[in-house]
Coordinates of C-alpha atoms in Angstrom, one line a residue:
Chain A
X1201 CA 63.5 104.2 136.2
X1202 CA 60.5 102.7 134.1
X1203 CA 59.9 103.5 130.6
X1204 CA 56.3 104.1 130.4
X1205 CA 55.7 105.3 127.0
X1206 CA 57.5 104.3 123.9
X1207 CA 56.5 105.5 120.0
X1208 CA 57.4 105.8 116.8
X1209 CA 57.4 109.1 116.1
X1210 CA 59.2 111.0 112.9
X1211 CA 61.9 108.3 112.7
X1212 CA 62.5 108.3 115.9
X1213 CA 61.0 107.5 119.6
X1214 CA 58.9 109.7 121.6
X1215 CA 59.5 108.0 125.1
X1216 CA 57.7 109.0 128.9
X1217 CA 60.0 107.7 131.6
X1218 CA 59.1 108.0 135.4
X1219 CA 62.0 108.2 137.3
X1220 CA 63.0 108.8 141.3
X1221 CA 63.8 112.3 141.7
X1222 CA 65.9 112.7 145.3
X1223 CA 66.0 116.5 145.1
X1224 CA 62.4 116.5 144.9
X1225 CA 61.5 113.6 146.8
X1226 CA 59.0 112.1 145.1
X1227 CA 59.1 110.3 141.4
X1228 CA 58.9 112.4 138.2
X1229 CA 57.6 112.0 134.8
X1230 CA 59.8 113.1 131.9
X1231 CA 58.8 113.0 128.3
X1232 CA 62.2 111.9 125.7
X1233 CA 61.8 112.6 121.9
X1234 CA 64.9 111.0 121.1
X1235 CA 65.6 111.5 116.9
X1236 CA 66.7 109.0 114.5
X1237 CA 70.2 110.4 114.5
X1238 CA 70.1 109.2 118.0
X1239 CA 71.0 105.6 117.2
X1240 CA 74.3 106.0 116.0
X1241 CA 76.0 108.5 117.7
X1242 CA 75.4 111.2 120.8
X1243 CA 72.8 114.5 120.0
X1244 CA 72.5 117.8 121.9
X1245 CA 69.5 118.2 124.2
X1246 CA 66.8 121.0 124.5
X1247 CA 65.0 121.0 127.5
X1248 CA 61.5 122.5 127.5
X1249 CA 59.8 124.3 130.4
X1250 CA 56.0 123.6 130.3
X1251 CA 54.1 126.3 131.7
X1252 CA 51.3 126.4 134.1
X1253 CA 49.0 123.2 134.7
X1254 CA 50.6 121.1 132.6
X1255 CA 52.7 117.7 133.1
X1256 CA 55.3 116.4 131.0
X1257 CA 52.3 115.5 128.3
X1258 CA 51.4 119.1 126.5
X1259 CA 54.3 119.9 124.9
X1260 CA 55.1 116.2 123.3
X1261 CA 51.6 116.3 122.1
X1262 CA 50.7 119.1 120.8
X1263 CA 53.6 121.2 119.7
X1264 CA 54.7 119.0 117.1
X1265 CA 58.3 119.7 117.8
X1266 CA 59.4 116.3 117.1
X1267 CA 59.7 117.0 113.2
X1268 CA 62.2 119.6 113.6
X1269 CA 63.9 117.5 116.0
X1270 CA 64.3 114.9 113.7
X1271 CA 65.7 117.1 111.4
X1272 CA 68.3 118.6 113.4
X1273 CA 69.2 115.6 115.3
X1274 CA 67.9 117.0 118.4
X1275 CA 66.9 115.4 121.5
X1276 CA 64.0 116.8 123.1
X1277 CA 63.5 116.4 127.4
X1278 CA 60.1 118.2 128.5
X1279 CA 59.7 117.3 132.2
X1280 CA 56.7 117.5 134.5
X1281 CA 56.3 121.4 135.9
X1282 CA 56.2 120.6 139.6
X1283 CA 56.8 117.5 142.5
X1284 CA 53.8 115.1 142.6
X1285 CA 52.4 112.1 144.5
X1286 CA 50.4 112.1 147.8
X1287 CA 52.6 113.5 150.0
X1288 CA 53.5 116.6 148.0
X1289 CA 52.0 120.1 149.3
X1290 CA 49.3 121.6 147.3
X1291 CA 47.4 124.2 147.1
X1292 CA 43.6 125.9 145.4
X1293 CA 43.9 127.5 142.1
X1294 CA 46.1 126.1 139.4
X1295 CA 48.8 129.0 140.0
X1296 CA 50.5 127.7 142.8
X1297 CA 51.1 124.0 144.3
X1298 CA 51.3 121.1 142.1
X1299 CA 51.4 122.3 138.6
X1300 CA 53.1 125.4 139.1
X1301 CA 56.7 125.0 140.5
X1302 CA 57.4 128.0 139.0
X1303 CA 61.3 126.3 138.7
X1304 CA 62.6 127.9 141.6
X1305 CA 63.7 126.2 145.5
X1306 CA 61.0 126.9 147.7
X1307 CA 62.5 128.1 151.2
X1308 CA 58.7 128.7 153.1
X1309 CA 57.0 125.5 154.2
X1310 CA 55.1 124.0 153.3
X1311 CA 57.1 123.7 150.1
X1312 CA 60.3 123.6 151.0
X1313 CA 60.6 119.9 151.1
X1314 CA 59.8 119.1 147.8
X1315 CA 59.6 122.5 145.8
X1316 CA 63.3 122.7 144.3
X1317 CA 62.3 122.5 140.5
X1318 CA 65.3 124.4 139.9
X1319 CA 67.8 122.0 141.4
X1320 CA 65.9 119.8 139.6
X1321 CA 65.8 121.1 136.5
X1322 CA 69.8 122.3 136.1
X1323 CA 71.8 119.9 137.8
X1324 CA 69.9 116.4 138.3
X1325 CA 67.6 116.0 135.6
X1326 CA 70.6 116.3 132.6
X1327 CA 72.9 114.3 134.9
X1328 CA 70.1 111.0 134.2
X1329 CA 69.9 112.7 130.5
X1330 CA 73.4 112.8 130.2
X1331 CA 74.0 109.4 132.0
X1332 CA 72.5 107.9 128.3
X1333 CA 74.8 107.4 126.1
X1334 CA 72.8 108.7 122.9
X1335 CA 72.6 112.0 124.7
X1336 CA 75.4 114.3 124.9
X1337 CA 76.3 117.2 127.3
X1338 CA 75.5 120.0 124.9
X1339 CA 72.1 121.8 126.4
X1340 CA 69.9 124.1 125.1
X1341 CA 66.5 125.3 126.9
X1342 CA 63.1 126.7 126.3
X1343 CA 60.1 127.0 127.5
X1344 CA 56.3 129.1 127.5
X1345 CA 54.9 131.3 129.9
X1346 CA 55.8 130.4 133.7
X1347 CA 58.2 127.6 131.5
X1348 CA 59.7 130.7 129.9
X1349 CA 60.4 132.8 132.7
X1350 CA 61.8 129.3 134.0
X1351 CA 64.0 129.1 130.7
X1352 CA 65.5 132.7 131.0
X1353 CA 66.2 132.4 134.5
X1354 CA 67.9 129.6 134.5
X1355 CA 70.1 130.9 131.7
X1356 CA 70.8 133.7 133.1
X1357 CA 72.1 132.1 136.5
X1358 CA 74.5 129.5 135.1
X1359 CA 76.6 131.6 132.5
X1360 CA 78.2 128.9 130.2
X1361 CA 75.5 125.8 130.7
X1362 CA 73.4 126.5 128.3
X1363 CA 74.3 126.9 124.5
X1364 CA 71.0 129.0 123.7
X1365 CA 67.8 129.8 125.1
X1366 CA 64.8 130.7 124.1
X1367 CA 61.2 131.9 125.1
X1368 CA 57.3 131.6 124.5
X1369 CA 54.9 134.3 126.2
X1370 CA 57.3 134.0 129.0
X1371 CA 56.7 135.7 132.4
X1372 CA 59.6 138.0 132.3
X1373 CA 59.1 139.8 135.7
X1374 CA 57.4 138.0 138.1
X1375 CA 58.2 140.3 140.5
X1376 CA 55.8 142.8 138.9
X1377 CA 53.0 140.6 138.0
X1378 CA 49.8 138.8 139.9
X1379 CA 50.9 134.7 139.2
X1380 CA 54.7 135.4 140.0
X1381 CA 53.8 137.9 143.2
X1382 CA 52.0 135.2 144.2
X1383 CA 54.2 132.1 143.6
X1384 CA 57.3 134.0 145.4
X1385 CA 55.4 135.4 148.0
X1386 CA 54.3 131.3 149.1
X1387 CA 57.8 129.7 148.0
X1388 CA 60.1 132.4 149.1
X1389 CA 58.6 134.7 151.5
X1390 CA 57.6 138.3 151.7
X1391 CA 61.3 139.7 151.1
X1392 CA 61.4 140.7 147.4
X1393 CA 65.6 141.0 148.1
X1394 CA 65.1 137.0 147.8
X1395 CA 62.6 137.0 144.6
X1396 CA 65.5 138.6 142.2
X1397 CA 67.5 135.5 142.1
X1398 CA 64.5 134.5 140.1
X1399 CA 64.0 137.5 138.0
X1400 CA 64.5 137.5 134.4
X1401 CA 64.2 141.2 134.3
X1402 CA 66.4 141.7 137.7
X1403 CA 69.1 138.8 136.2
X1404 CA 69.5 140.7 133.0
X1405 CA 71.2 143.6 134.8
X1406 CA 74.1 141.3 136.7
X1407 CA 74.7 138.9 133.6
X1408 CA 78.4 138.3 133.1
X1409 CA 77.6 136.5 130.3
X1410 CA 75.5 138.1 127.4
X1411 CA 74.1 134.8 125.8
X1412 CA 71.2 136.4 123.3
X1413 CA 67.7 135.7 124.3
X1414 CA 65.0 134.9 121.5
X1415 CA 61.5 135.5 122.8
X1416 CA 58.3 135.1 120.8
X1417 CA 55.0 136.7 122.0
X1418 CA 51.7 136.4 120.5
X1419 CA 49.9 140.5 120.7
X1420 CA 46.4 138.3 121.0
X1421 CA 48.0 136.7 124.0
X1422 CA 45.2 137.4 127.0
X1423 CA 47.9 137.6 129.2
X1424 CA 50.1 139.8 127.2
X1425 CA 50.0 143.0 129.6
X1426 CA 48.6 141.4 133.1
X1427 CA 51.5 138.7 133.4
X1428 CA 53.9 138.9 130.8
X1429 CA 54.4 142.2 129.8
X1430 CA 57.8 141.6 127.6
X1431 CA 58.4 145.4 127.5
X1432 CA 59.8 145.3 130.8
X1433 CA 62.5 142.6 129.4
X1434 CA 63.0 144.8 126.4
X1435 CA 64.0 147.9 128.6
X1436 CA 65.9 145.9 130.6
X1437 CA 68.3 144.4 128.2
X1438 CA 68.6 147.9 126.3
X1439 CA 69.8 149.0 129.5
X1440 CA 71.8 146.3 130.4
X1441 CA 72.9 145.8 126.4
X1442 CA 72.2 142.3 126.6
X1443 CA 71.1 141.1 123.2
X1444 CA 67.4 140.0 122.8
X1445 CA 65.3 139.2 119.8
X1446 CA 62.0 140.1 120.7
X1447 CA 59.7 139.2 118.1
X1448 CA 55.5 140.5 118.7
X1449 CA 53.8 137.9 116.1
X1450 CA 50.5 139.5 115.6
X1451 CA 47.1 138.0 116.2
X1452 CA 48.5 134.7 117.8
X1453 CA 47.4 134.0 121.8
X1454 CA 48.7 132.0 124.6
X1455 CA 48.1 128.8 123.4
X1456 CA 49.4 126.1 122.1
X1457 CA 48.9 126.7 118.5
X1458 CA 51.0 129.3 118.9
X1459 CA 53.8 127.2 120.0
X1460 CA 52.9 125.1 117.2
X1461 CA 53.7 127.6 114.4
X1462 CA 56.8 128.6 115.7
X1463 CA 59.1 125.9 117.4
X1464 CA 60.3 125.1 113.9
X1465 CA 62.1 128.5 114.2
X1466 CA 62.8 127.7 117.7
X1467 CA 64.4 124.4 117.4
X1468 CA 66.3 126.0 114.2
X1469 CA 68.0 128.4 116.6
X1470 CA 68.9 125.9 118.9
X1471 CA 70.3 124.0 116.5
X1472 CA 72.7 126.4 115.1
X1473 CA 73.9 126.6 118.8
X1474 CA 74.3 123.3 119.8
X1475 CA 76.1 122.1 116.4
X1476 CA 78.2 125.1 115.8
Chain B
X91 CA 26.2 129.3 113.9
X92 CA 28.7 130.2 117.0
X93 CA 32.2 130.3 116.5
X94 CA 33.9 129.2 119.7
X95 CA 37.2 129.1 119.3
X96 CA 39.5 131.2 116.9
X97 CA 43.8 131.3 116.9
X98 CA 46.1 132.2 115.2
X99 CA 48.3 129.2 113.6
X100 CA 50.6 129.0 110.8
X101 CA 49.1 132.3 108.9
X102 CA 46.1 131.4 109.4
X103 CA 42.9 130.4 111.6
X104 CA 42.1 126.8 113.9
X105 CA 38.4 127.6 114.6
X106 CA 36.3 125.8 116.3
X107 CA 32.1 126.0 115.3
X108 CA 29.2 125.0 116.3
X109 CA 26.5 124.7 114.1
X110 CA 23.0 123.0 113.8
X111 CA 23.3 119.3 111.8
X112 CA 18.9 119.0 110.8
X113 CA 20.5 115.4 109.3
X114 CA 21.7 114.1 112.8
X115 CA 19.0 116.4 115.1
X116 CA 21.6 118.4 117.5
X117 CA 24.2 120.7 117.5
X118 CA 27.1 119.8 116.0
X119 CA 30.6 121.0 116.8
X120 CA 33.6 121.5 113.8
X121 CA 37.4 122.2 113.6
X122 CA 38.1 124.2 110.2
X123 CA 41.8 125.5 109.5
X124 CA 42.0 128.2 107.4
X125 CA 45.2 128.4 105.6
X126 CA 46.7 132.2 104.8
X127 CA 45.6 131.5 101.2
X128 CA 41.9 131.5 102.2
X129 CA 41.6 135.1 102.9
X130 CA 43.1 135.5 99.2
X131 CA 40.4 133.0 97.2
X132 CA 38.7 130.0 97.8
X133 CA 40.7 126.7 98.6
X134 CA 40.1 123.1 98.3
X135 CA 38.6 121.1 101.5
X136 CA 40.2 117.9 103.3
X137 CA 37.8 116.6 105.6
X138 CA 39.4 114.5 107.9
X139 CA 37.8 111.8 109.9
X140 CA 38.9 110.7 113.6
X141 CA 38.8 107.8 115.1
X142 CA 36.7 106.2 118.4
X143 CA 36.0 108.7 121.3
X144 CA 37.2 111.3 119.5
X145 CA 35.8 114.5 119.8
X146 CA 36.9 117.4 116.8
X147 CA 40.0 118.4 119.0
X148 CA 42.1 115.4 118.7
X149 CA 43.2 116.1 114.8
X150 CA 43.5 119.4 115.3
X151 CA 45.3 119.7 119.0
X152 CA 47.3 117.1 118.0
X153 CA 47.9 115.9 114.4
X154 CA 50.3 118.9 113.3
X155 CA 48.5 119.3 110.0
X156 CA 48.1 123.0 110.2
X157 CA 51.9 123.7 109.0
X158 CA 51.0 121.5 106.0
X159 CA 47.8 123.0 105.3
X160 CA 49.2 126.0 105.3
X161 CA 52.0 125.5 102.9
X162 CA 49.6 124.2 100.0
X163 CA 46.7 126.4 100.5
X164 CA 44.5 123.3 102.2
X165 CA 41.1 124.0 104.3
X166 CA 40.7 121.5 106.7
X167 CA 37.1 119.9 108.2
X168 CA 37.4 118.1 111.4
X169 CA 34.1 117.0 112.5
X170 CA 32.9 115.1 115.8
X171 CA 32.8 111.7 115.3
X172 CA 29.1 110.9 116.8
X173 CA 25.6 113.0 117.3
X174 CA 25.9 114.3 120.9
X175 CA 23.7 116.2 123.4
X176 CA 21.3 114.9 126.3
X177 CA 18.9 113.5 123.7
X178 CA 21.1 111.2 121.5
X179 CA 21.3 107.6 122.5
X180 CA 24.4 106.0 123.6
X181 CA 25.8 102.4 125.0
X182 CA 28.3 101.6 127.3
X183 CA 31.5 101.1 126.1
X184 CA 33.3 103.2 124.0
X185 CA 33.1 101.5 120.8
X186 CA 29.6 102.1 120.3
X187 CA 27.0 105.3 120.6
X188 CA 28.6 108.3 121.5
X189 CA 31.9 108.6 119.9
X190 CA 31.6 106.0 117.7
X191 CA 29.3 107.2 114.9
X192 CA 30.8 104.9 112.4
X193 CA 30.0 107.4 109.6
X194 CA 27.0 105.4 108.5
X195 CA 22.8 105.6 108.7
X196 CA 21.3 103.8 111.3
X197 CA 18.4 102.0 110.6
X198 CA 18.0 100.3 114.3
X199 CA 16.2 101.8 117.3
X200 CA 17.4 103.6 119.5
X201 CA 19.9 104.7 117.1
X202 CA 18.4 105.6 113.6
X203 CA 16.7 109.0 114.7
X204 CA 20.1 110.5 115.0
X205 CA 23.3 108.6 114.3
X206 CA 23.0 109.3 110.4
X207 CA 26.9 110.7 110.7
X208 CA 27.0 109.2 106.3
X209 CA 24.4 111.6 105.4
X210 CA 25.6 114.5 107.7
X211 CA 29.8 113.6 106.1
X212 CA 28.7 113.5 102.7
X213 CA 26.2 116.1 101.8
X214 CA 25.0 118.1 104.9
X215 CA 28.7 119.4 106.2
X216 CA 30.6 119.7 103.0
X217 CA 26.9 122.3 102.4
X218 CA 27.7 123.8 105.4
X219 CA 31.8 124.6 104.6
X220 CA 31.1 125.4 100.9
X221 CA 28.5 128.1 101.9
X222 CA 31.6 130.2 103.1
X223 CA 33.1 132.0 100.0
X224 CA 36.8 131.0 101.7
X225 CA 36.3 127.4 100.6
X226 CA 35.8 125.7 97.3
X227 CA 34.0 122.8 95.8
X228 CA 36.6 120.5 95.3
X229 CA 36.9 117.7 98.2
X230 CA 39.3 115.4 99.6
X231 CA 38.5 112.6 102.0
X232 CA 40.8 111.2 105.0
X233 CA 40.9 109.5 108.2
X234 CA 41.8 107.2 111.3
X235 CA 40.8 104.1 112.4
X236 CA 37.0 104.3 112.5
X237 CA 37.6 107.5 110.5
X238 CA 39.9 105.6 108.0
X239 CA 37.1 103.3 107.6
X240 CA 34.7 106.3 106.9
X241 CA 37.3 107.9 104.5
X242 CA 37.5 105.0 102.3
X243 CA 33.8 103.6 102.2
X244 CA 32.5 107.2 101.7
X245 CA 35.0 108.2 98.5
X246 CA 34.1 104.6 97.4
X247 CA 30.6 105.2 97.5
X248 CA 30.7 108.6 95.8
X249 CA 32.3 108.4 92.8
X250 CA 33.4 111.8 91.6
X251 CA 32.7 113.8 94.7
X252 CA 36.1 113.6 95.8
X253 CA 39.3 114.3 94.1
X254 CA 41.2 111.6 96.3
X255 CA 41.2 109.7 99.5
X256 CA 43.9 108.2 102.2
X257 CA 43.4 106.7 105.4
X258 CA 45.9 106.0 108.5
X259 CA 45.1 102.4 110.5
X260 CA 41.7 102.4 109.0
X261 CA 39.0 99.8 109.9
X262 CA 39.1 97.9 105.8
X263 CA 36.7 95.1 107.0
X264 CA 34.4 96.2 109.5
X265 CA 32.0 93.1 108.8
X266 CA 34.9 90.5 109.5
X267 CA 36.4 92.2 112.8
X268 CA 35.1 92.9 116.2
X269 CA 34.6 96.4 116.1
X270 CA 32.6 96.7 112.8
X271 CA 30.4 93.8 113.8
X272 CA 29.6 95.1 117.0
X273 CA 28.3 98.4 115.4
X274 CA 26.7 97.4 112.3
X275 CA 25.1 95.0 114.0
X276 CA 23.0 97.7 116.5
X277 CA 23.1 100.2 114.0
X278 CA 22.2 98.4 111.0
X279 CA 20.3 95.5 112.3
X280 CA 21.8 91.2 111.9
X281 CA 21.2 91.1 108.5
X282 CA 24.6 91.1 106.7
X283 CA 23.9 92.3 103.2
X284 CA 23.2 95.5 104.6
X285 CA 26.2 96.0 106.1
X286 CA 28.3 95.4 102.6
X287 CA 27.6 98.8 101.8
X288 CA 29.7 100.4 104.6
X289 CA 32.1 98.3 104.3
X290 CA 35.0 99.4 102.2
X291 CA 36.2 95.6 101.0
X292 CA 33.0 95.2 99.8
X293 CA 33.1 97.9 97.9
X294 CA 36.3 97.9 96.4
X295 CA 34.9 94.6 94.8
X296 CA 31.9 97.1 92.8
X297 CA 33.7 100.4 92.6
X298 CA 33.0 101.6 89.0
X299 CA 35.6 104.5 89.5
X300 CA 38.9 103.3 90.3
X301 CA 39.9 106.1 92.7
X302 CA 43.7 105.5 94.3
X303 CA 43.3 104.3 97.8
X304 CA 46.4 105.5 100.2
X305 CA 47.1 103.7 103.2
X306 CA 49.7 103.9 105.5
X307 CA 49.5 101.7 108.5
X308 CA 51.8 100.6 111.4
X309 CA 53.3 97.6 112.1
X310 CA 53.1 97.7 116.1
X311 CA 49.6 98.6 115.9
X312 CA 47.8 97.3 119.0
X313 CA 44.8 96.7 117.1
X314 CA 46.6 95.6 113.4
X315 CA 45.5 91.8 113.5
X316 CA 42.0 91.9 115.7
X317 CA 40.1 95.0 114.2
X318 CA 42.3 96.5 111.1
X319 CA 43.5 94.2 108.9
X320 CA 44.8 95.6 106.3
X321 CA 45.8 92.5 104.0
X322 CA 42.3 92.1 103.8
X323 CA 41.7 95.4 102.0
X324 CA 45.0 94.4 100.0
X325 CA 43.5 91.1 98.5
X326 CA 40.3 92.8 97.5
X327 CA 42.1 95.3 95.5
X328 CA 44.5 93.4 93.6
X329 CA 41.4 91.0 92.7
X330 CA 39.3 93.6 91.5
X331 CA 42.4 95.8 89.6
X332 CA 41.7 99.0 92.4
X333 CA 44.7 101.0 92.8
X334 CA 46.1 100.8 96.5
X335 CA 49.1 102.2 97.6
X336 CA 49.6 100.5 101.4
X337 CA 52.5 101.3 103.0
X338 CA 53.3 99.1 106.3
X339 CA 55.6 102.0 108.7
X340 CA 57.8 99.6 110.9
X341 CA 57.7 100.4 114.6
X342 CA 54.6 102.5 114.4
X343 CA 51.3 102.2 116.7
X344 CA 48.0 103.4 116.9
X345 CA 48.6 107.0 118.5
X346 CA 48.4 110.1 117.2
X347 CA 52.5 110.3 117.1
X348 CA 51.9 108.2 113.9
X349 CA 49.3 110.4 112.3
X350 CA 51.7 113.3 113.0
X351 CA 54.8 111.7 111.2
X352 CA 52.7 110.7 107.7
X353 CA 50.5 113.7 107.8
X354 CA 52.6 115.6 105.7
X355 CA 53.0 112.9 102.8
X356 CA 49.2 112.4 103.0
X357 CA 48.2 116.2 102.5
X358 CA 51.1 116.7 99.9
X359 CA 48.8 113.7 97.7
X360 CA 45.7 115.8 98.4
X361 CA 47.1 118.7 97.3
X362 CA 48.2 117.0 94.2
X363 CA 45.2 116.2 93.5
X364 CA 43.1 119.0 95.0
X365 CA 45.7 121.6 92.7
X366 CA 45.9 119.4 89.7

């Protein structure tokens, strides 16, 4: 493990480690905002889920979560979004391949060797959070777009893990829509039967446990009915009467100003979570 | 004028313009956040200054000074930091020609038919934003590094045009440190006494109006004893009576993680004085 970025940031340190992942096979980068209250005794952790093309760097710079962090006493853990190095498949097009792990286990080569982002992202990435001692075991997670479908899914699947989750623009059925048809169709084959375990919209329906989801979508979003389509999440959970704040903030898009003006909220709900 | 980019953030707008600078011969690209209370009546202007290589995204992607903005009714101006286009001469290196304006007129070939970034900061832009019935005339200054240097020498030199001034990390003695003499030197030529008047120790030493000076600095800055030098700027005020607030932040660098945790402190003092 090598720390490769360490600064002051809001009382507090907004590290970048780069650390040997063995479920992925290949070394990670992993950005820590680890708040003042950090120093003298153990703080929940939110893990975010960056969304397509990005690395471990977008959210820590440009969401400016670390000030609600600070005030919460939150530690923040916003990984890379896919394996990386040299000997990691790829692919054209920023959808699929490096970039776009989409947070699932790849079973189709040539992916299967190092696409398991989700082993990745629920059991060994908080076991080296968790093995610092300013950390504790209390875990919340959020993410935008494919990190938001990431976010609900994994949720979903591991009833009790997770204190709260919540959602930006997130792909809630990427069994319906172009990037996740694709993505699952390379990583997991032509049988849809397999693509549900991956679902937020198909997960909804089986969940033992009703944890509430909180999902902000911009109605400027150019994604908004292509590849994120949130009514089909709505319908879903008033089906399934799994609780869901859905919340349609008008004239705000994709991007990351839109993450921007809301994480305060975000990291607010979290909070109430993880300290209650 | 083209507007090329336009979201949603904190109740208001981050746009992006391009416009035509006649004072520096090319096009010129500008980030201006309108707070909610713009579309209501006309709100006071900080114009914020970056630093080397920076382009207009850097404040605005990654300063979080939109929340702020938007809870005192703030525009903010983020120009480019240099002329640019296939015509405008540049140097290798990064700390001088494109990029690295130094908010001054050149009077050197090949630089003085366009790097006049002074004239274009002081009279052509602040034209340009008050021509929109959104903003007002009253004018704050601040700034980073190269921009800090900007911020200072330009309120300095203005008495009366601006309603107050801060600066994070700025460049206080560009004719004493590496930086500064390298590009007053090609910009303004070997002969020293025309560099005193860009250079914001210098000035503090004539300043007939005694506007307050706040600087906040870190003390792991990378560059805080080669090209800042703050103590400098210090000595020069107390000898000359100039109010100076300098604040060394322990732990702190250079980054943009630094500008994001003061940011709010140095737009509530604008406000102050902006509102007052």
């Amino acid at each position: 493990m090598e720390r490769i970025e360490h600064r002051a940031c809001f009382g507090g340190w907004q590290d970048v480690y780069r650390h040997r992942s063995e479920v992925l096979g290949c070394d990670m980068t992993v950005g820590v905002y680890f708040p003042p209250q950090a120093a003298e005794s153990p703080c929940p952790v939110l893990y975010w889920l960056s969304g397509l093309t990005c690395t471990e760097q977008n959210f820590i710079t440009k969401a400016g979560a670390q000030r609600y962090a600070a005030e919460h006493g939150i530690i923040l853990v916003a990984p890379d979004t896919s394996p990386r190095g040299e000997g990691v498949a790829d692919a054209d097009g920023y959808d699929l391949g490096k970039g776009a792990g989409f947070y699932l286990n790849a079973t189709r080569e040539p992916w299967a060797k190092h696409y398991r982002m989700y082993d990745y992202i629920v059991e060994e990435l908080p076991a080296w959070v968790e093995a610092d001692p300013a950390a504790s075991d209390a875990r919340a997670i959020s993410g935008h777009s494919m990190g938001g479908h990431g976010a609900l899914a994994i949720a979903l699947k591991n009833p009790g893990r997770y204190r709260s989750v919540s959602a930006f623009s997130p792909i809630v059925a990427p069994s319906q829509v172009p990037w996740g048809q694709k993505a699952f169709a390379a990583y997991l084959g032509e049988d849809r039967e397999a693509w549900t375990q991956y679902d937020t919209v198909e997960l909804v329906k089986a969940a033992r446990e009703k944890l509430p989801l909180l999902v902000d979508q911009g109605d400027a979003d150019e994604f908004l009915d292509s590849q994120l389509r949130p009514q089909l999440l709505q319908a879903a959970c008033e089906a399934a009467g799994h609780p869901l704040t859905l919340r349609l903030q008008p004239g705000y898009d994709h991007s990351y100003y839109f993450i921007a003006s809301f994480i305060g909220e975000h990291i607010a709900h979290h909070a109430r979570a993880l300290k209650g």
